[in-house]
């Protein structure tokens, strides 16, 4: 087995390796950004949703708003919007829909970039490999009778495909993880939205 250091592997993959490195950095940055966002969106989310019936059962809308106005999870944003609209005499349904749309947009933000990188990275790797194979055939033409010239070049060129697949797998794992998180958070938020809409309707809001 040929011993290659990271610099040699990077060089063997060709110019597309720079694009793949940028893709991997982008995935890492999105992962950190989404982790911080979802940690905030999930903060006390389940317990907050479970406590809503008890909170609305004994407190006025003004008291409810005072108790939840400092909460920062996804469901709290919806409840705050609905209760505030009811207190201000506004359209509760519209306020809830707008708040849900904003929450969903925040949770989905940048997920499309991960999907793009999952598709793009293997293609970039394949492009680098094809370029390397073309170069290897050219070398073979110049060095007739030396088959190792072409096989060695092809072996090195395949590093681009391998790197592209690694980046794609990384992006796919990150996307799948946060897609699951998003479904969980939105489900809890929808439960809170449905409860608040029904409760405010009972109170004539």
Coordinates of N, CA and C in Angstrom, one line a residue:
X1 N 0.8 -1.2 0.0 CA 0.0 0.0 0.0 C 0.9 1.2 0.0
X2 N 0.6 2.2 -0.9 CA 1.4 3.4 -1.0 C 1.1 4.3 0.1
X3 N 2.1 4.8 0.7 CA 2.0 5.7 1.9 C 1.8 7.1 1.4
X4 N 0.7 7.8 1.7 CA 0.5 9.1 1.2 C 0.0 10.0 2.4
X5 N 0.7 11.1 2.5 CA 0.2 12.0 3.6 C -1.0 12.9 3.1
X6 N -1.5 13.7 4.0 CA -2.7 14.4 3.7 C -2.5 15.4 2.5
X7 N -1.4 16.0 2.5 CA -1.0 17.0 1.4 C -1.0 16.3 0.1
X8 N -0.4 15.1 0.0 CA -0.4 14.3 -1.2 C -1.7 13.9 -1.7
X9 N -2.6 13.4 -0.7 CA -3.9 13.0 -1.0 C -4.7 14.2 -1.6
X10 N -4.5 15.3 -0.9 CA -5.2 16.6 -1.4 C -4.8 16.9 -2.8
X11 N -3.5 16.9 -3.1 CA -3.0 17.2 -4.4 C -3.5 16.2 -5.4
X12 N -3.5 14.9 -5.0 CA -4.0 13.9 -6.0 C -5.4 14.1 -6.4
X13 N -6.2 14.6 -5.5 CA -7.7 14.8 -5.9 C -7.9 15.9 -6.8
X14 N -6.9 16.8 -7.0 CA -7.1 17.9 -8.0 C -7.8 19.1 -7.4
X15 N -8.1 20.0 -8.3 CA -8.7 21.3 -7.9 C -10.0 21.2 -7.2
X16 N -10.8 20.1 -7.5 CA -12.1 20.0 -6.8 C -12.0 19.7 -5.3
X17 N -10.8 19.3 -4.9 CA -10.7 19.1 -3.4 C -10.9 20.4 -2.6
X18 N -10.5 21.6 -3.3 CA -10.8 22.8 -2.6 C -12.3 23.1 -2.4
X19 N -13.1 22.7 -3.4 CA -14.5 22.9 -3.3 C -15.1 21.9 -2.3
X20 N -14.5 20.7 -2.2 CA -15.0 19.7 -1.2 C -14.6 20.2 0.2
X21 N -13.5 20.8 0.4 CA -13.1 21.3 1.7 C -14.1 22.4 2.1
X22 N -14.4 23.3 1.2 CA -15.4 24.4 1.5 C -16.7 23.8 1.8
X23 N -17.1 22.7 1.1 CA -18.4 22.1 1.4 C -18.4 21.5 2.9
X24 N -17.3 20.9 3.2 CA -17.2 20.3 4.6 C -17.2 21.3 5.6
X25 N -16.6 22.5 5.4 CA -16.6 23.6 6.3 C -18.0 24.1 6.5
X26 N -18.7 24.2 5.3 CA -20.1 24.7 5.3 C -21.0 23.8 6.2
X27 N -20.8 22.5 6.0 CA -21.6 21.5 6.8 C -21.3 21.7 8.3
X28 N -20.1 21.8 8.6 CA -19.7 22.0 10.0 C -20.3 23.3 10.6
X29 N -20.3 24.4 9.8 CA -20.8 25.6 10.3 C -22.3 25.6 10.5
X30 N -23.0 24.9 9.5 CA -24.5 24.8 9.6 C -24.8 23.9 10.8
X31 N -24.0 22.8 11.0 CA -24.3 21.9 12.1 C -24.3 22.7 13.5
X32 N -23.3 23.5 13.6 CA -23.1 24.3 14.9 C -24.3 25.3 15.0
X33 N -24.6 26.0 13.9 CA -25.7 27.0 13.9 C -27.0 26.3 14.2
X34 N -27.3 25.2 13.6 CA -28.6 24.5 13.8 C -28.6 23.9 15.3
X35 N -27.5 23.4 15.8 CA -27.5 22.9 17.1 C -27.8 24.0 18.1
X36 N -27.3 25.2 18.0 CA -27.6 26.3 18.9 C -29.1 26.7 18.8
X37 N -29.6 26.7 17.5 CA -31.0 27.1 17.3 C -31.9 26.1 17.9
X38 N -31.7 24.8 17.7 CA -32.6 23.8 18.2 C -32.5 23.6 19.7
X39 N -31.4 23.9 20.2 CA -31.3 23.9 21.7 C -32.2 24.9 22.3
X40 N -32.2 26.1 21.7 CA -33.1 27.2 22.2 C -34.5 26.8 21.9
X41 N -34.8 26.3 20.7 CA -36.2 26.0 20.4 C -36.8 24.9 21.2
X42 N -35.9 24.0 21.7 CA -36.4 22.8 22.5 C -36.3 23.0 24.0
X43 N -35.9 24.2 24.4 CA -35.7 24.5 25.8 C -37.0 24.4 26.6
X44 N -37.1 23.4 27.4 CA -38.3 23.2 28.2 C -39.6 23.1 27.4
X45 N -39.4 22.6 26.1 CA -40.5 22.6 25.2 C -41.6 21.7 25.6
X46 N -41.3 20.4 25.9 CA -42.3 19.4 26.3 C -43.0 19.8 27.6
X47 N -42.3 20.2 28.6 CA -42.9 20.6 29.8 C -43.8 21.8 29.7
X48 N -43.4 22.7 28.8 CA -44.2 23.9 28.6 C -45.5 23.6 28.0
X49 N -45.5 22.7 27.0 CA -46.7 22.3 26.3 C -47.7 21.6 27.3
X50 N -47.1 20.7 28.1 CA -47.9 19.9 29.1 C -48.5 20.8 30.1
X51 N -47.9 22.0 30.5 CA -48.4 22.9 31.5 C -49.4 23.9 31.0
X52 N -49.6 23.9 29.7 CA -50.5 24.9 29.2 C -52.0 24.8 29.7
X53 N -52.5 23.5 29.7 CA -53.9 23.4 30.2 C -54.0 23.9 31.6
X54 N -53.1 23.6 32.5 CA -53.2 24.0 33.9 C -53.0 25.5 34.0
X55 N -52.1 26.1 33.2 CA -51.9 27.6 33.2 C -53.2 28.3 32.7
X56 N -53.8 27.9 31.7 CA -55.0 28.5 31.2 C -56.2 28.3 32.1
X57 N -56.2 27.2 32.9 CA -57.4 26.9 33.7 C -57.6 27.8 34.8
X58 N -56.6 28.5 35.3 CA -56.8 29.3 36.5 C -56.3 30.8 36.3
X59 N -55.6 31.1 35.2 CA -55.1 32.4 35.0 C -55.8 33.2 33.9
X60 N -55.9 34.5 34.1 CA -56.5 35.4 33.1 C -55.5 35.5 31.9
X61 N -55.9 36.0 30.8 CA -55.0 36.1 29.6 C -53.8 37.0 29.9
X62 N -54.1 38.0 30.7 CA -53.0 38.9 31.1 C -51.9 38.2 31.9
X63 N -52.4 37.4 32.9 CA -51.5 36.6 33.7 C -50.8 35.6 32.9
X64 N -51.5 35.0 32.0 CA -50.8 34.0 31.1 C -49.7 34.6 30.3
X65 N -50.0 35.8 29.8 CA -48.9 36.4 29.0 C -47.7 36.8 29.8
X66 N -48.0 37.3 31.0 CA -46.9 37.7 31.9 C -46.0 36.5 32.3
X67 N -46.7 35.3 32.4 CA -45.9 34.1 32.8 C -45.1 33.5 31.7
X68 N -45.5 33.8 30.4 CA -44.9 33.1 29.3 C -44.0 34.1 28.4
X69 N -44.1 35.4 28.7 CA -43.5 36.3 27.8 C -42.0 36.2 27.7
X70 N -41.4 35.6 28.8 CA -39.9 35.4 28.8 C -39.5 34.1 28.3
X71 N -40.4 33.2 28.0 CA -40.1 31.9 27.5 C -39.6 32.0 26.0
X72 N -38.6 31.1 25.6 CA -38.0 31.3 24.3 C -38.0 30.1 23.5
X73 N -38.9 29.1 23.8 CA -39.0 27.9 23.0 C -40.0 28.1 21.8
X74 N -40.0 27.1 20.9 CA -40.9 27.3 19.7 C -42.4 27.4 20.1
X75 N -42.8 26.6 21.0 CA -44.3 26.6 21.4 C -44.6 27.9 22.1
X76 N -43.7 28.4 22.9 CA -43.9 29.7 23.6 C -44.1 30.9 22.7
X77 N -43.4 30.8 21.6 CA -43.5 31.9 20.6 C -44.9 32.0 20.0
X78 N -45.5 30.8 19.8 CA -46.8 30.7 19.2 C -47.9 31.2 20.3
X79 N -47.7 30.7 21.5 CA -48.7 31.1 22.5 C -48.6 32.6 22.8
X80 N -47.4 33.1 22.8 CA -47.2 34.6 23.1 C -48.0 35.4 22.0
X81 N -47.8 34.9 20.7 CA -48.4 35.6 19.6 C -49.9 35.6 19.7
X82 N -50.5 34.4 20.0 CA -51.9 34.2 20.1 C -52.5 35.0 21.3
X83 N -51.9 34.9 22.4 CA -52.4 35.6 23.6 C -52.3 37.1 23.4
X84 N -51.2 37.6 22.9 CA -51.1 39.0 22.7 C -52.1 39.6 21.7
X85 N -52.4 38.8 20.6 CA -53.4 39.2 19.7 C -54.8 39.3 20.3
X86 N -55.1 38.3 21.2 CA -56.3 38.3 21.9 C -56.4 39.5 22.9
X87 N -55.4 39.8 23.6 CA -55.4 41.0 24.5 C -55.5 42.3 23.7
X88 N -54.9 42.4 22.5 CA -55.0 43.6 21.7 C -56.2 43.7 20.8
X89 N -57.0 42.6 20.8 CA -58.2 42.6 20.0 C -58.0 42.3 18.6
X90 N -56.8 41.7 18.3 CA -56.5 41.4 16.9 C -57.0 40.1 16.4
X91 N -56.6 39.7 15.3 CA -57.0 38.4 14.7 C -56.1 37.3 15.2
X92 N -56.7 36.5 16.1 CA -55.9 35.4 16.8 C -55.4 34.4 15.8
X93 N -56.3 33.9 14.9 CA -55.9 32.9 13.9 C -54.8 33.4 13.0
X94 N -54.8 34.6 12.6 CA -53.8 35.2 11.7 C -52.5 35.3 12.5
X95 N -52.6 35.7 13.8 CA -51.3 35.9 14.6 C -50.7 34.5 14.8
X96 N -51.5 33.5 15.1 CA -50.9 32.1 15.3 C -50.3 31.6 14.0
X97 N -51.0 31.8 12.9 CA -50.5 31.3 11.6 C -49.1 32.0 11.2
X98 N -49.1 33.3 11.5 CA -47.9 34.1 11.2 C -46.7 33.6 12.1
X99 N -47.0 33.4 13.4 CA -46.0 33.0 14.3 C -45.5 31.6 14.0
X100 N -46.4 30.7 13.6 CA -46.0 29.3 13.2 C -45.1 29.4 11.9
X101 N -45.5 30.2 11.0 CA -44.7 30.3 9.8 C -43.3 30.8 10.1
X102 N -43.2 31.8 11.0 CA -41.8 32.3 11.4 C -41.0 31.2 12.1
X103 N -41.6 30.5 13.0 CA -40.9 29.4 13.7 C -40.5 28.3 12.7
X104 N -41.4 27.9 11.8 CA -41.1 26.9 10.9 C -39.9 27.3 9.9
X105 N -40.0 28.6 9.5 CA -38.9 29.1 8.6 C -37.6 29.1 9.3
X106 N -37.5 29.5 10.6 CA -36.3 29.5 11.3 C -35.7 28.0 11.5
X107 N -36.6 27.1 11.7 CA -36.2 25.7 11.9 C -35.7 25.1 10.6
X108 N -36.3 25.5 9.5 CA -35.9 25.0 8.1 C -34.8 25.7 7.5
X109 N -34.4 26.8 8.1 CA -33.4 27.7 7.5 C -32.1 26.9 7.3
X110 N -31.5 26.9 6.2 CA -30.2 26.3 5.8 C -30.2 24.8 5.6
X111 N -31.4 24.2 5.9 CA -31.5 22.7 5.7 C -31.3 22.4 4.2
X112 N -31.8 23.3 3.3 CA -31.7 23.1 1.9 C -30.2 23.1 1.4
X113 N -29.4 23.8 2.1 CA -27.9 23.8 1.8 C -27.3 22.4 2.1
X114 N -27.8 21.8 3.2 CA -27.3 20.5 3.5 C -27.7 19.5 2.4
X115 N -29.0 19.6 1.9 CA -29.5 18.7 0.8 C -28.7 18.9 -0.4
X116 N -28.3 20.2 -0.7 CA -27.5 20.5 -1.9 C -26.1 19.9 -1.8
X117 N -25.5 20.0 -0.6 CA -24.2 19.4 -0.5 C -24.2 17.9 -0.6
X118 N -25.2 17.3 0.0 CA -25.4 15.8 -0.2 C -25.3 15.4 -1.6
X119 N -26.0 16.2 -2.5 CA -26.0 15.8 -3.9 C -24.8 16.3 -4.6
X120 N -24.3 17.5 -4.3 CA -23.2 18.1 -5.0 C -21.8 17.4 -4.7
X121 N -21.6 17.0 -3.5 CA -20.2 16.5 -3.1 C -19.8 15.3 -3.9
X122 N -20.6 14.3 -4.1 CA -20.2 13.1 -4.9 C -20.0 13.5 -6.4
X123 N -20.8 14.5 -6.9 CA -20.6 14.9 -8.2 C -19.2 15.6 -8.4
X124 N -18.9 16.4 -7.4 CA -17.6 17.1 -7.5 C -16.4 16.0 -7.4
X125 N -16.6 15.1 -6.5 CA -15.6 14.0 -6.4 C -15.5 13.2 -7.7
X126 N -16.6 12.9 -8.3 CA -16.6 12.2 -9.6 C -15.9 13.1 -10.7
X127 N -16.2 14.4 -10.7 CA -15.5 15.2 -11.6 C -14.0 15.2 -11.5
X128 N -13.6 15.3 -10.2 CA -12.1 15.3 -9.9 C -11.5 14.0 -10.4
X129 N -12.2 12.8 -10.2 CA -11.7 11.5 -10.6 C -11.6 11.4 -12.1
X130 N -12.6 11.9 -12.8 CA -12.6 11.9 -14.3 C -11.4 12.7 -14.8
X131 N -11.2 13.9 -14.2 CA -10.1 14.7 -14.6 C -8.8 14.0 -14.4
X132 N -8.7 13.3 -13.2 CA -7.5 12.6 -12.9 C -7.2 11.4 -13.9
X133 N -8.3 10.7 -14.3 CA -8.2 9.6 -15.2 C -7.8 10.1 -16.6
X134 N -8.3 11.2 -17.0 CA -7.9 11.8 -18.3 C -6.4 12.1 -18.3
X135 N -5.9 12.7 -17.2 CA -4.5 13.0 -17.1 C -3.7 11.7 -17.1
X136 N -4.2 10.6 -16.4 CA -3.5 9.3 -16.4 C -3.3 8.7 -17.8
X137 N -4.4 8.8 -18.6 CA -4.3 8.3 -20.0 C -3.3 9.1 -20.8
X138 N -3.3 10.4 -20.6 CA -2.3 11.2 -21.3 C -0.9 10.8 -20.9
X139 N -0.7 10.5 -19.6 CA 0.7 10.0 -19.2 C 1.0 8.7 -19.8
X140 N 0.0 7.8 -19.8 CA 0.2 6.5 -20.4 C 0.6 6.6 -21.9
X141 N 0.0 7.5 -22.6 CA 0.4 7.7 -24.0 C 1.9 8.1 -24.1
X142 N 2.3 8.9 -23.1 CA 3.7 9.4 -23.2 C 4.7 8.4 -22.7
X143 N 4.2 7.5 -21.8 CA 5.1 6.5 -21.2 C 4.6 5.1 -21.6
X144 N 4.6 4.8 -22.9 CA 4.2 3.5 -23.4 C 5.0 2.4 -22.8
X145 N 4.3 1.3 -22.5 CA 5.1 0.2 -21.9 C 5.2 0.2 -20.4
X146 N 4.6 1.3 -19.7 CA 4.7 1.4 -18.3 C 3.3 1.5 -17.7
X147 N 2.6 0.3 -17.6 CA 1.2 0.3 -17.2 C 1.0 0.9 -15.8
X148 N 2.0 0.8 -14.9 CA 1.9 1.4 -13.6 C 1.6 2.9 -13.6
X149 N 2.0 3.5 -14.7 CA 1.8 5.0 -14.8 C 0.4 5.3 -14.8
X150 N -0.4 4.5 -15.5 CA -1.9 4.7 -15.6 C -2.6 4.2 -14.3
X151 N -2.3 3.0 -13.8 CA -3.0 2.5 -12.7 C -2.7 3.3 -11.4
X152 N -1.5 3.7 -11.3 CA -1.2 4.6 -10.1 C -1.9 5.9 -10.2
X153 N -2.0 6.5 -11.4 CA -2.7 7.7 -11.5 C -4.2 7.6 -11.3
X154 N -4.8 6.5 -11.7 CA -6.2 6.3 -11.5 C -6.5 6.1 -10.0
X155 N -5.6 5.3 -9.3 CA -5.8 5.1 -7.9 C -5.7 6.4 -7.1
X156 N -4.8 7.3 -7.5 CA -4.8 8.6 -6.8 C -6.0 9.4 -7.1
X157 N -6.4 9.4 -8.4 CA -7.5 10.2 -8.8 C -8.8 9.8 -8.1
X158 N -8.9 8.6 -7.7 CA -10.2 8.1 -7.0 C -10.3 8.7 -5.6
X159 N -9.2 9.3 -5.1 CA -9.3 10.0 -3.8 C -10.4 11.1 -3.8
X160 N -10.5 11.8 -5.0 CA -11.5 12.8 -5.1 C -12.9 12.3 -4.9
X161 N -13.2 11.1 -5.5 CA -14.5 10.5 -5.3 C -14.7 10.1 -3.9
X162 N -13.7 9.5 -3.3 CA -13.8 9.0 -1.9 C -14.0 10.2 -1.0
X163 N -13.3 11.3 -1.2 CA -13.5 12.5 -0.4 C -14.9 13.1 -0.6
X164 N -15.4 13.1 -1.8 CA -16.8 13.6 -2.1 C -17.8 12.8 -1.4
X165 N -17.6 11.5 -1.3 CA -18.6 10.6 -0.6 C -18.5 10.8 0.9
X166 N -17.4 11.1 1.4 CA -17.2 11.3 2.8 C -18.0 12.6 3.2
X167 N -17.8 13.6 2.4 CA -18.4 14.9 2.7 C -20.0 14.7 2.6
X168 N -20.4 14.0 1.6 CA -21.8 13.8 1.4 C -22.5 13.0 2.5
X169 N -21.7 12.0 3.0 CA -22.2 11.2 4.2 C -22.3 12.1 5.4
X170 N -21.3 12.9 5.6 CA -21.3 13.8 6.7 C -22.5 14.8 6.7
X171 N -22.8 15.3 5.5 CA -23.9 16.2 5.3 C -25.2 15.5 5.5
X172 N -25.3 14.3 5.0 CA -26.5 13.5 5.1 C -26.9 13.2 6.6
X173 N -25.9 12.8 7.3 CA -26.1 12.5 8.8 C -26.6 13.7 9.5
X174 N -25.9 14.9 9.2 CA -26.3 16.1 9.9 C -27.7 16.5 9.5
X175 N -28.1 16.4 8.2 CA -29.4 16.8 7.7 C -30.5 15.8 8.3
X176 N -30.2 14.6 8.4 CA -31.2 13.6 8.9 C -31.4 13.9 10.4
X177 N -30.3 14.2 11.1 CA -30.5 14.4 12.6 C -31.3 15.6 12.8
X178 N -31.1 16.7 12.1 CA -31.8 18.0 12.4 C -33.2 17.9 11.7
X179 N -33.4 17.1 10.7 CA -34.7 17.0 10.1 C -35.6 16.3 11.2
X180 N -35.1 15.3 11.9 CA -35.8 14.6 12.9 C -36.1 15.6 14.1
X181 N -35.2 16.4 14.4 CA -35.4 17.5 15.5 C -36.5 18.4 15.0
X182 N -36.4 18.8 13.8 CA -37.4 19.8 13.3 C -38.8 19.2 13.4
X183 N -39.0 17.9 13.0 CA -40.3 17.3 13.0 C -40.8 17.3 14.5
X184 N -39.9 17.0 15.4 CA -40.3 16.9 16.8 C -40.8 18.2 17.3
X185 N -40.0 19.3 17.1 CA -40.3 20.6 17.5 C -41.6 21.1 16.9
X186 N -41.8 20.9 15.6 CA -43.0 21.4 14.9 C -44.2 20.7 15.4
X187 N -44.1 19.4 15.7 CA -45.2 18.7 16.3 C -45.7 19.2 17.6
X188 N -44.7 19.5 18.5 CA -45.0 20.1 19.8 C -45.6 21.5 19.6
X189 N -45.0 22.3 18.7 CA -45.5 23.6 18.4 C -47.0 23.6 17.9
X190 N -47.3 22.6 17.0 CA -48.6 22.5 16.5 C -49.6 22.1 17.6
X191 N -49.2 21.3 18.5 CA -50.1 20.9 19.6 C -50.4 22.2 20.5
X192 N -49.4 23.0 20.7 CA -49.6 24.2 21.5 C -50.5 25.2 20.7
X193 N -50.3 25.3 19.4 CA -51.1 26.2 18.6 C -52.5 25.8 18.6
X194 N -52.8 24.5 18.5 CA -54.2 24.0 18.5 C -54.8 24.2 19.8
X195 N -54.1 24.0 20.9 CA -54.7 24.2 22.2 C -55.0 25.7 22.5
X196 N -54.1 26.5 22.1 CA -54.3 28.0 22.4 C -55.5 28.5 21.5
X197 N -55.5 28.1 20.3 CA -56.6 28.5 19.4 C -58.0 28.1 20.0
X198 N -58.1 26.8 20.5 CA -59.3 26.4 21.0 C -59.6 27.1 22.3
X199 N -58.6 27.3 23.2 CA -58.8 28.0 24.5 C -59.3 29.4 24.3
X200 N -58.6 30.1 23.3 CA -59.0 31.5 23.1 C -60.4 31.6 22.4
X201 N -60.7 30.6 21.7 CA -62.1 30.6 21.0 C -63.1 30.5 22.1
X202 N -62.9 29.7 23.2 CA -63.8 29.5 24.3 C -64.0 30.8 25.0
X203 N -62.9 31.6 25.1 CA -63.0 32.9 25.8 C -63.5 34.0 25.0
X204 N -63.9 33.7 23.7 CA -64.5 34.7 22.9 C -63.5 35.6 22.2
X205 N -62.2 35.1 22.1 CA -61.2 36.0 21.5 C -61.1 35.7 20.0

